[in-house]
Coordinates of C-alpha atoms in Angstrom, one line a residue:
X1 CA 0.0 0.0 0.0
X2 CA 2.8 2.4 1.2
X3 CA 4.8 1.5 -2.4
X4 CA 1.4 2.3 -4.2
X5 CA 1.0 5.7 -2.7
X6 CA 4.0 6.9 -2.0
X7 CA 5.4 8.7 -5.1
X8 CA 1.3 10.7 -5.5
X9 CA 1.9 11.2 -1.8
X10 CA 5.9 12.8 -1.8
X11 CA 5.0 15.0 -4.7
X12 CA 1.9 16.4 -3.0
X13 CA 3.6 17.3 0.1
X14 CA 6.3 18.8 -2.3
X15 CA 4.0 20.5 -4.0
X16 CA 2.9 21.7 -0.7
X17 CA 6.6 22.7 0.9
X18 CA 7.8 24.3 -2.2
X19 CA 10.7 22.1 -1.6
X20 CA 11.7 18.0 -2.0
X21 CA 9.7 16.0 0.7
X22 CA 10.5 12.3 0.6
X23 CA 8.8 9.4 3.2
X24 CA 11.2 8.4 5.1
X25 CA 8.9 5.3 7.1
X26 CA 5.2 4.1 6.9
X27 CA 2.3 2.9 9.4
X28 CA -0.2 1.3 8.5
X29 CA -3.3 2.6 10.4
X30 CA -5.9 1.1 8.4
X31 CA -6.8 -1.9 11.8
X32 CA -8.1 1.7 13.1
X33 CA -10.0 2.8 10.4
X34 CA -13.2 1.6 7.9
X35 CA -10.6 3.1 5.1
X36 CA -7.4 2.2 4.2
X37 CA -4.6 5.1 5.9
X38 CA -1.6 5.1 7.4
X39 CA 1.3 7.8 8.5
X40 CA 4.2 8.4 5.9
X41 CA 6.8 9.7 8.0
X42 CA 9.5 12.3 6.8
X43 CA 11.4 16.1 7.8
X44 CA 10.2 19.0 8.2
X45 CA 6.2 17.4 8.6
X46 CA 4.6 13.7 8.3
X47 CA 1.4 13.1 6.5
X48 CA -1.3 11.3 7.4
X49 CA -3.0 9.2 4.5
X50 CA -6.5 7.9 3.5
X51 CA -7.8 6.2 0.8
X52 CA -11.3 7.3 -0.1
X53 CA -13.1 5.3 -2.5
X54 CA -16.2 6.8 -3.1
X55 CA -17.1 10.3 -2.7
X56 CA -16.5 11.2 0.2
X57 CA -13.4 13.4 -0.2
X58 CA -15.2 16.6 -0.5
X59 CA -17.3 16.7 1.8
X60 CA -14.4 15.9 4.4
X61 CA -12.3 18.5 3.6
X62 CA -15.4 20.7 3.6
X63 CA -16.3 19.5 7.2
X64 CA -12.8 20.0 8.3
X65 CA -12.6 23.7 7.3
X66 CA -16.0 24.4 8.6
X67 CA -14.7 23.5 12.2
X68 CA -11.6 25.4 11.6
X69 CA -13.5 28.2 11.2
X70 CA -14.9 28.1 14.1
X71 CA -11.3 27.4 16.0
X72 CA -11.5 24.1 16.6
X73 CA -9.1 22.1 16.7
X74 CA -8.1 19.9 13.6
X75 CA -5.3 18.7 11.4
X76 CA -4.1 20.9 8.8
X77 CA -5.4 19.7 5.4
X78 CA -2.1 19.6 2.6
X79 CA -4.0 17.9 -0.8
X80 CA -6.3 16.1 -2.3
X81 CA -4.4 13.3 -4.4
X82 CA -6.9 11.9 -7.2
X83 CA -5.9 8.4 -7.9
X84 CA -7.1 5.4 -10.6
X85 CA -9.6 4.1 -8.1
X86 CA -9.8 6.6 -5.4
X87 CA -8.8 10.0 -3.8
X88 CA -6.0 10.3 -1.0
X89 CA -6.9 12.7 1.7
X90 CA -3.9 14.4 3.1
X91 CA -3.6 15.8 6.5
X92 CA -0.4 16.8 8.4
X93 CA 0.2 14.4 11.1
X94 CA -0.2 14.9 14.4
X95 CA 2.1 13.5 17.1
X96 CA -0.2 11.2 18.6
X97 CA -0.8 10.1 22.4
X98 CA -2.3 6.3 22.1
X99 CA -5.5 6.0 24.6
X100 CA -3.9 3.7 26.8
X101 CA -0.7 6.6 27.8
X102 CA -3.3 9.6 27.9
X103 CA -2.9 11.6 31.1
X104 CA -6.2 13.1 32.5
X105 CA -6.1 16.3 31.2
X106 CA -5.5 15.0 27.5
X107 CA -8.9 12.6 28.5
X108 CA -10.0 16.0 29.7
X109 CA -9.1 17.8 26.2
X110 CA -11.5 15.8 24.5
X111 CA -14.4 17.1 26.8
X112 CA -13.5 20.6 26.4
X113 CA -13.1 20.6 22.7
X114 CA -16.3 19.2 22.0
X115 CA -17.8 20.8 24.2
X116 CA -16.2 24.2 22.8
X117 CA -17.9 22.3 19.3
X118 CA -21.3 22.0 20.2
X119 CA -21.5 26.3 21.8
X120 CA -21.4 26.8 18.0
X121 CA -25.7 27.4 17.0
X122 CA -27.5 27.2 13.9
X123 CA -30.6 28.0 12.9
X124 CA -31.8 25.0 12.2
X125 CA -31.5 21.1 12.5
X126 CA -29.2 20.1 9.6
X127 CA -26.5 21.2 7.0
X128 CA -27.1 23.5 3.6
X129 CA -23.9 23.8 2.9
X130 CA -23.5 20.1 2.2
X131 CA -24.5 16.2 2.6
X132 CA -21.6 14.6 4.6
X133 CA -20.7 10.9 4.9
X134 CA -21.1 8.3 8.6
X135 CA -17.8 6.2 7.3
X136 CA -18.5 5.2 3.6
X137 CA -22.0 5.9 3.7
X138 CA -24.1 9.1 2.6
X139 CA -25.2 11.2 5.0
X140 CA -28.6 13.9 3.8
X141 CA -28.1 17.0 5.9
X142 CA -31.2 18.5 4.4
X143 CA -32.3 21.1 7.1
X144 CA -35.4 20.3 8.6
X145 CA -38.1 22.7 11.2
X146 CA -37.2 20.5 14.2
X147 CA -35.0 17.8 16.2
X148 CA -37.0 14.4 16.2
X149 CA -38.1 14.9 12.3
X150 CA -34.4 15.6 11.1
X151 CA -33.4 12.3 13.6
X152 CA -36.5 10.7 11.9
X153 CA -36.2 11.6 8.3
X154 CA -32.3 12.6 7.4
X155 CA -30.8 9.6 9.9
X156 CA -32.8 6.6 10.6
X157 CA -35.1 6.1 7.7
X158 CA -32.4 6.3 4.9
X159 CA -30.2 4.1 7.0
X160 CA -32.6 1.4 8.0
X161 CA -33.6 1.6 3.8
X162 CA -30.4 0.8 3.6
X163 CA -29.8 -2.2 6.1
X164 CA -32.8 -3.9 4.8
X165 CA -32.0 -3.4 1.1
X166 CA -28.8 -5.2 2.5
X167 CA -30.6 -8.0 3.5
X168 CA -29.3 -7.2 7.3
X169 CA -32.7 -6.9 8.9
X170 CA -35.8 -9.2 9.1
X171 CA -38.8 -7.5 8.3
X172 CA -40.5 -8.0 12.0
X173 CA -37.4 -5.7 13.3
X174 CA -37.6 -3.0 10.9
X175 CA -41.5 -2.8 11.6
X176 CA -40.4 -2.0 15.1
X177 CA -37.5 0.8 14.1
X178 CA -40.4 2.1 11.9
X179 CA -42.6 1.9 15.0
X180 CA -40.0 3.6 16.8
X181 CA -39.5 6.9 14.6
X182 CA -43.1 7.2 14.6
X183 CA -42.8 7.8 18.0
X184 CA -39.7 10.4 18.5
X185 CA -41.8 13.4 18.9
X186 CA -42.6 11.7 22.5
X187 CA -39.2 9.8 23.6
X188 CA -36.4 12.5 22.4
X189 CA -36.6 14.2 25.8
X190 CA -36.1 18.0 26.2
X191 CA -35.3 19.9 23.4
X192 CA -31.9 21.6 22.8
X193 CA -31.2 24.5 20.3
X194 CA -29.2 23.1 17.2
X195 CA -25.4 22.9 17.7
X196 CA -22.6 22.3 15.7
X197 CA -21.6 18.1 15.6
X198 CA -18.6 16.3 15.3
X199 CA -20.8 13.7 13.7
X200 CA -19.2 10.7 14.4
X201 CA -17.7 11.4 17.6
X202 CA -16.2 7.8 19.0
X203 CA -13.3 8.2 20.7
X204 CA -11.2 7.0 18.0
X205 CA -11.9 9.7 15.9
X206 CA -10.4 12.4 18.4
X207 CA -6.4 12.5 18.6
X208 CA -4.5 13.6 21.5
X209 CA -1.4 15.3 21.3
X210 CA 0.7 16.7 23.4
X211 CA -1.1 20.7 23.0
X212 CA -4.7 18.5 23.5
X213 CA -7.2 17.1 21.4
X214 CA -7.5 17.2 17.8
X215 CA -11.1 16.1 15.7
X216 CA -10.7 13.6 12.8
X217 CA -12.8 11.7 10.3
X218 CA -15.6 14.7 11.2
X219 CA -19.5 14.6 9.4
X220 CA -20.6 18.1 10.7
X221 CA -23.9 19.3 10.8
X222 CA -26.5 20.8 13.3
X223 CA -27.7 18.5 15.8
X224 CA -28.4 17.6 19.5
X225 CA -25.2 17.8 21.3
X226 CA -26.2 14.2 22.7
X227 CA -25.7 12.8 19.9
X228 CA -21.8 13.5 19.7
X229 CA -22.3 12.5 23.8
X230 CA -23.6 9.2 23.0
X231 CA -21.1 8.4 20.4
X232 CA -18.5 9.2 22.8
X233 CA -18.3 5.6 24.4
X234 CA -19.9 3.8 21.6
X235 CA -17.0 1.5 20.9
X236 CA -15.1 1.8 23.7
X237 CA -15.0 3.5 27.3
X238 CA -14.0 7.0 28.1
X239 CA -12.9 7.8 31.8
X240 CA -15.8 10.0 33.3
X241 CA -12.8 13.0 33.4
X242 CA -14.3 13.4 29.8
X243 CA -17.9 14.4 30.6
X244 CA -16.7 16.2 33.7
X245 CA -14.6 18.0 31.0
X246 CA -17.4 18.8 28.9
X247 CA -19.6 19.7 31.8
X248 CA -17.3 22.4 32.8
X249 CA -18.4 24.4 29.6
X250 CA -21.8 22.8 28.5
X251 CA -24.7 21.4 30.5
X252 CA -25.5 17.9 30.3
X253 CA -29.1 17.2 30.4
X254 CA -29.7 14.7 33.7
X255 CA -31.6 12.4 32.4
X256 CA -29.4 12.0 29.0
X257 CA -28.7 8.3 29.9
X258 CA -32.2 7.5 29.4
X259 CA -31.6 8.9 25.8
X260 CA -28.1 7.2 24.8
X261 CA -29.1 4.1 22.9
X262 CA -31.8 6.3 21.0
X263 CA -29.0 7.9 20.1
X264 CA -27.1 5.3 19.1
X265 CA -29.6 3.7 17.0
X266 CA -28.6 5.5 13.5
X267 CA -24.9 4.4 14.4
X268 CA -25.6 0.5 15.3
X269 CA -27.6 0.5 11.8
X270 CA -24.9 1.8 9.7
X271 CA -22.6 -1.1 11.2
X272 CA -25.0 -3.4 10.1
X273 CA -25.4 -2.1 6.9
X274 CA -21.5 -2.1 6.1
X275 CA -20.2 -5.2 8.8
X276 CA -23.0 -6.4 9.2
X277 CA -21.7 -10.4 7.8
X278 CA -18.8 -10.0 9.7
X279 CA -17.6 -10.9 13.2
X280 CA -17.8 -7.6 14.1
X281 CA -20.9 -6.3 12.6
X282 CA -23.2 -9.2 13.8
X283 CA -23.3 -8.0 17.1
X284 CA -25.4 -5.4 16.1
X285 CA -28.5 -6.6 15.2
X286 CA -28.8 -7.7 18.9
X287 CA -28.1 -4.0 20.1
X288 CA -30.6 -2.6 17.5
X289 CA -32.9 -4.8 18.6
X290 CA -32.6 -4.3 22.3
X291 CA -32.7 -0.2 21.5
X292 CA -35.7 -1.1 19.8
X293 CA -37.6 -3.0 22.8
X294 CA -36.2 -0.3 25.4
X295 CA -38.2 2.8 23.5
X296 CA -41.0 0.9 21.7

């Protein structure tokens, strides 16, 4: 993969310098990732690399300047390399801080910057700018009047559509997700003005370095802030210094735990859609379904 990319890559980055850039090393990151990326190393900057295969390129680089914008924090874009059967995003590596060696304030980071994120309002639920991408899938961020009908009709329709037209769900359980967006307008809890999302906020998609916490592999649009909250832990646990984090500068709703596998609903059917014949996609049924039987 390095040997592939690496010539498109060093004459990007050159490109980019206005001098010779060379790789010097390469890590493959793509156990980490639902693309294909990886870290070529080299002097004065390294280069983080992904492989986009459909069309998602734009709309990432678009998200990623939006949050700049607002001064968040995330990795500086160099170039977008278009390939045979792809596009490379490149980003200027970050020094990174693995999960496992993160001190409490860089957990801590993580809280803050989101919740530095989410201060940002729109005027509506949604995106006009435009449509994003949850990993490889499309993502409508049609603006609509109001939370649960935006949840309703621009996340969990098109992606339970899609999970069935995968042949990942019976038809008794997506009568019951159906059942269940009929019935947002009563179970999404207290409403929140729209705020600017990460999108697809798991843990793994933050980067710590040694100046904090960086936000990578973004889907942006306006939201409920619990969203990005309940995507937090999604894959893995965060230490609670991350909420306390985020508390410090936003509220968080008390009864949001009541919310968290709503939220997570649009999340555990775009795993099945993509993983779902896989060992780690089948899991997932089981946690739509038990969403499912805990709201319906």
């Amino acid at each position: 993969m390095s040997e592939r990319w690496a010539p498109s890559v060093a004459a990007a980055v050159s490109r980019h310098l206005g001098e010779p850039w060379r790789a010097t090393g390469f890590t493959d990151l793509g156990e980490r990732a639902s693309h294909p990326c990886g870290i070529f190393h080299g002097e004065p900057i390294s280069v983080f690399a992904k492989l986009n295969l459909g069309g998602e390129t734009p709309a990432e680089l678009r998200g990623l300047e939006l949050l700049r914008r607002h001064a968040v924090a995330v990795p500086k874009p160099i170039a977008e390399v278009r390939l045979e059967h792809g596009t490379l995003v490149l980003l200027e590596a970050i020094p990174e801080i693995p999960a496992e060696d993160r001190t409490p304030e860089q957990w801590a980071s993580i809280g803050h910057e989101l919740a530095k994120l989410h201060r940002v309002r729109g005027r509506y639920f949604g995106l006009v700018e435009f449509d994003g991408y949850f990993g490889p899938l499309p993502q409508d961020n049609r603006p609509a009047g109001d939370w649960p009908t935006f949840y309703g009709t621009r996340r969990l329709a098109p992606l339970l559509r899609r999970a069935v037209d995968a042949g990942r769900l019976d038809a008794d359980l997506a009568k019951r997700v159906e059942r269940l967006i009929g019935r947002l307008p009563e179970i999404c809890g207290p409403q929140a003005p729209p705020a600017l999302l990460h999108g697809d906020a798991q843990q793994n998609n933050f980067l710590t370095g040694k100046d904090g916490a960086y936000l990578l592999d973004v889907a942006p649009y306006y939201g409920h802030p619990e969203i990005d909250l309940a995507l937090l832990d999604y894959f893995a646990p965060v230490p609670p210094i991350v909420f306390d984090a985020y508390r410090a500068v936003m509220p968080i709703d008390r009864t949001f735990g009541e919310r968290r596998e709503l939220w997570r609903l649009f999340g555990y059917l775009a795993v099945v859609t993509v993983e779902g014949d896989s060992q780690f996609g089948r899991p997932f049924v089981g946690r739509i379904a038990a969403a499912v039987a805990r709201y319906v």
